[in-house]
Structure formats: C-alpha cells, structure tokens
XYZ file of N, CA and C in Angstrom:
288
model
N 0.839 -1.175 0.000
C 0.000 0.000 0.000
C 0.889 1.245 0.000
N 0.563 2.156 -0.865
C 1.361 3.376 -0.978
C 0.549 4.555 -0.441
N 1.142 5.249 0.496
C 0.541 6.460 1.055
C 1.492 7.597 0.697
N 1.022 8.511 -0.158
C 1.904 9.559 -0.692
C 2.512 10.434 0.397
N 1.811 10.603 1.497
C 2.308 11.447 2.575
C 3.580 10.876 3.210
N 3.746 9.559 3.143
C 4.935 8.928 3.724
C 6.191 9.450 3.031
N 6.158 9.526 1.721
C 7.330 10.004 0.979
C 7.614 11.470 1.275
N 6.572 12.247 1.411
C 6.764 13.668 1.715
C 7.387 13.844 3.096
N 6.928 13.056 4.061
C 7.491 13.135 5.411
C 8.930 12.625 5.401
N 9.195 11.542 4.668
C 10.555 11.010 4.588
C 11.506 12.059 4.013
N 11.095 12.746 2.954
C 11.926 13.791 2.361
C 12.182 14.918 3.361
N 11.165 15.295 4.103
C 11.310 16.324 5.122
C 12.304 15.888 6.198
N 12.193 14.636 6.629
C 13.112 14.106 7.636
C 14.546 14.105 7.116
N 14.718 13.765 5.847
C 16.055 13.771 5.250
C 16.640 15.180 5.249
N 15.830 16.156 4.877
C 16.307 17.542 4.851
C 16.662 18.043 6.252
N 15.970 17.546 7.261
C 16.229 17.965 8.637
C 17.353 17.152 9.280
N 17.824 16.116 8.584
C 18.892 15.276 9.131
C 18.428 14.356 10.243
N 17.165 14.001 10.226
C 16.568 13.153 11.263
C 16.628 11.668 10.856
N 17.835 11.145 10.778
C 18.050 9.770 10.328
C 17.370 8.742 11.238
N 17.408 8.969 12.547
C 16.788 8.025 13.487
C 15.276 7.944 13.265
N 14.665 9.068 12.937
C 13.226 9.065 12.686
C 12.884 8.389 11.358
N 13.774 8.485 10.399
C 13.565 7.790 9.122
C 13.540 6.285 9.367
N 14.441 5.796 10.205
C 14.482 4.371 10.533
C 13.172 3.956 11.208
N 12.684 4.762 12.134
C 11.416 4.450 12.819
C 10.247 4.460 11.843
N 10.240 5.430 10.940
C 9.188 5.512 9.926
C 9.199 4.272 9.050
N 10.373 3.896 8.566
C 10.484 2.710 7.715
C 10.047 1.452 8.451
N 10.387 1.351 9.721
C 9.987 0.186 10.524
C 8.473 0.129 10.674
N 7.852 1.277 10.930
C 6.400 1.310 11.100
C 5.695 0.915 9.807
N 6.175 1.433 8.697
C 5.575 1.101 7.400
C 5.737 -0.393 7.112
N 6.910 -0.939 7.403
C 7.149 -2.369 7.178
C 6.214 -3.227 8.025
N 5.948 -2.798 9.252
C 5.028 -3.545 10.115
C 3.607 -3.565 9.566
N 3.238 -2.525 8.842
C 1.877 -2.419 8.320
C 1.703 -3.013 6.923
N 2.812 -3.360 6.271
C 2.712 -3.936 4.923
C 1.929 -5.231 4.958
N 0.997 -5.344 4.067
C 0.219 -6.571 3.960
C -0.970 -6.648 4.891
N -1.070 -5.765 5.858
C -2.192 -5.819 6.797
C -3.504 -5.327 6.197
N -3.443 -4.621 5.068
C -4.677 -4.085 4.504
C -5.663 -5.180 4.113
N -5.162 -6.382 3.817
C -6.077 -7.473 3.489
C -6.798 -7.971 4.734
N -6.169 -7.839 5.894
C -6.792 -8.283 7.138
C -7.607 -7.182 7.794
N -7.082 -5.981 7.818
C -7.716 -4.874 8.538
C -8.491 -3.929 7.625
N -8.182 -3.942 6.351
C -8.815 -3.017 5.417
C -7.887 -1.862 5.097
N -7.946 -1.432 3.867
C -7.036 -0.393 3.386
C -7.231 0.928 4.129
N -8.474 1.326 4.359
C -8.723 2.590 5.053
C -8.205 2.553 6.486
N -8.338 1.418 7.139
C -7.865 1.284 8.517
C -6.347 1.451 8.577
N -5.635 0.832 7.647
C -4.175 0.936 7.614
C -3.751 2.353 7.245
N -4.454 2.963 6.291
C -4.154 4.351 5.920
C -4.335 5.259 7.140
N -5.388 5.040 7.915
C -5.619 5.822 9.131
C -4.483 5.621 10.127
N -4.046 4.392 10.278
C -2.950 4.087 11.183
C -1.672 4.816 10.761
N -1.376 4.792 9.484
C -0.166 5.438 8.967
C -0.265 6.958 9.114
N -1.419 7.526 8.781
C -1.587 8.972 8.911
C -1.482 9.403 10.374
N -2.002 8.592 11.282
C -1.902 8.903 12.710
C -0.443 8.906 13.158
N 0.317 7.926 12.677
C 1.743 7.854 13.007
C 2.465 9.090 12.466
N 2.174 9.443 11.210
C 2.813 10.614 10.601
C 2.447 11.889 11.357
N 1.195 11.987 11.775
C 0.762 13.168 12.528
C 1.556 13.292 13.833
N 1.730 12.190 14.538
C 2.501 12.213 15.777
C 3.960 12.564 15.545
N 4.516 12.015 14.486
C 5.902 12.301 14.132
C 6.089 13.789 13.825
N 5.164 14.331 13.051
C 5.251 15.742 12.691
C 4.980 16.647 13.890
N 4.149 16.213 14.806
C 3.911 16.989 16.019
C 5.211 17.115 16.817
N 5.948 16.015 16.905
C 7.245 16.046 17.591
C 8.208 16.991 16.882
N 8.234 16.928 15.560
C 9.112 17.818 14.790
C 8.685 19.270 14.938
N 7.385 19.495 14.994
C 6.866 20.853 15.150
C 7.329 21.468 16.473
N 7.398 20.648 17.505
C 7.878 21.144 18.795
C 9.394 21.350 18.779
N 10.100 20.499 18.043
C 11.556 20.600 17.972
C 11.997 21.777 17.096
N 11.234 22.029 16.018
C 11.540 23.112 15.079
C 10.321 24.039 14.971
N 10.031 24.821 16.014
C 8.786 25.594 16.057
C 8.611 26.632 14.951
N 9.669 27.097 14.359
C 9.548 28.119 13.330
C 9.533 27.583 11.910
N 9.566 26.277 11.744
C 9.655 25.683 10.408
C 8.265 25.593 9.778
N 8.004 26.471 8.819
C 6.701 26.521 8.157
C 6.366 25.268 7.382
N 7.361 24.626 6.805
C 7.126 23.406 6.029
C 6.590 22.290 6.929
N 7.161 22.169 8.114
C 6.704 21.151 9.062
C 5.279 21.460 9.501
N 5.022 22.707 9.835
C 3.689 23.107 10.299
C 2.643 22.861 9.215
N 2.947 23.222 7.987
C 2.021 23.049 6.871
C 1.718 21.571 6.630
N 2.748 20.746 6.595
C 2.556 19.308 6.371
C 1.803 18.680 7.538
N 2.106 19.108 8.758
C 1.399 18.609 9.932
C -0.097 18.917 9.833
N -0.442 20.152 9.492
C -1.847 20.542 9.394
C -2.567 19.758 8.296
N -1.900 19.552 7.180
C -2.487 18.803 6.068
C -2.771 17.356 6.465
N -1.796 16.712 7.088
C -1.960 15.312 7.487
C -2.981 15.192 8.612
N -2.977 16.140 9.520
C -3.950 16.132 10.619
C -5.378 16.183 10.066
N -5.591 17.025 9.069
C -6.909 17.158 8.456
C -7.320 15.865 7.741
N -6.413 15.278 6.966
C -6.718 14.033 6.261
C -7.008 12.903 7.241
N -6.227 12.852 8.329
C -6.444 11.815 9.340
C -7.804 11.981 10.006
N -8.180 13.214 10.312
C -9.467 13.476 10.952
C -10.633 13.079 10.043
N -10.520 13.368 8.754
C -11.564 12.980 7.802
C -11.712 11.472 7.735
N -10.600 10.766 7.667
C -10.627 9.310 7.590
C -11.098 8.700 8.906
N -10.752 9.338 10.002
C -11.153 8.866 11.320
C -12.675 8.821 11.460
N -13.367 9.722 10.788
C -14.829 9.765 10.850
C -15.459 8.463 10.346
N -14.801 7.777 9.432
C -15.329 6.515 8.917
C -15.403 5.431 9.985
N -14.573 5.545 11.006
C -14.475 4.504 12.022
C -15.179 4.864 13.327
N -15.767 6.022 13.375
C -16.497 6.420 14.588
C -17.863 5.742 14.599
N -18.238 5.260 15.750
C -19.557 4.662 15.893
C -20.581 5.782 16.024
N -21.720 5.633 15.371
C -22.737 6.676 15.498
C -23.261 6.725 16.929
N -23.607 7.910 17.370
C -24.148 8.076 18.716
C -25.500 7.389 18.802
N -25.767 6.786 19.932
C -27.059 6.127 20.128
C -28.114 7.217 20.310
N -29.174 7.088 19.534
C -30.199 8.123 19.536
C -30.895 8.303 20.868
N -31.090 7.226 21.624
C -31.807 7.332 22.888
C -30.976 7.958 24.012
N -29.698 8.173 23.781
C -28.835 8.790 24.790
C -28.736 10.296 24.603
N -29.277 10.801 23.527
C -29.158 12.246 23.269
C -30.310 13.013 23.863
C-alpha cells in the first residue's frame, strides 16, 4: 500500500537530518505492509496517517519556526481526521 504522505514526510526528515526518525518511519511502514487485506485499506491508511501526525507533532515542537513542518502537519492532521470519521460509531439516539 502506498501512502503519498509517507514520501513527503521522509523527504522532510532527510532535509532535517533526522536519520533516526527515518528508521522508525520505515519500521512502522514495514510492520503495516500486507495488513490491509486483514484490517482493510482505510484502517491501515488511518494508522499510517496517525503515526505521521505524531511524528510531525514532535518535529513541530523541535523546530517551532519551520513553516514546512507546520504546513505538512496541518495537512496530514486534516486528512487523518476525515478518515477517522469513517471509524467512529454513530451516537445512540436514545442517549441524546
């Protein structure tokens, strides 16, 4: 499964010299390879976007003035939130 945001984050990590984070990113992606047949493609995409969001949040705190990090973080956060809605259980009507 290819998630375009992974490559963008990897390139950003390379430019920042964050080699240790690249290794963690690659490990996480490798762990998720092939799981889309068991868990579903959207579920795995959500998992990957959530990981990327957390990674970028850490970078945002480490490099607070970096506009590229902030922009990519906001973009991925929005995509993750949209996809997350697919997995939310509807509220029970009698509890409202």
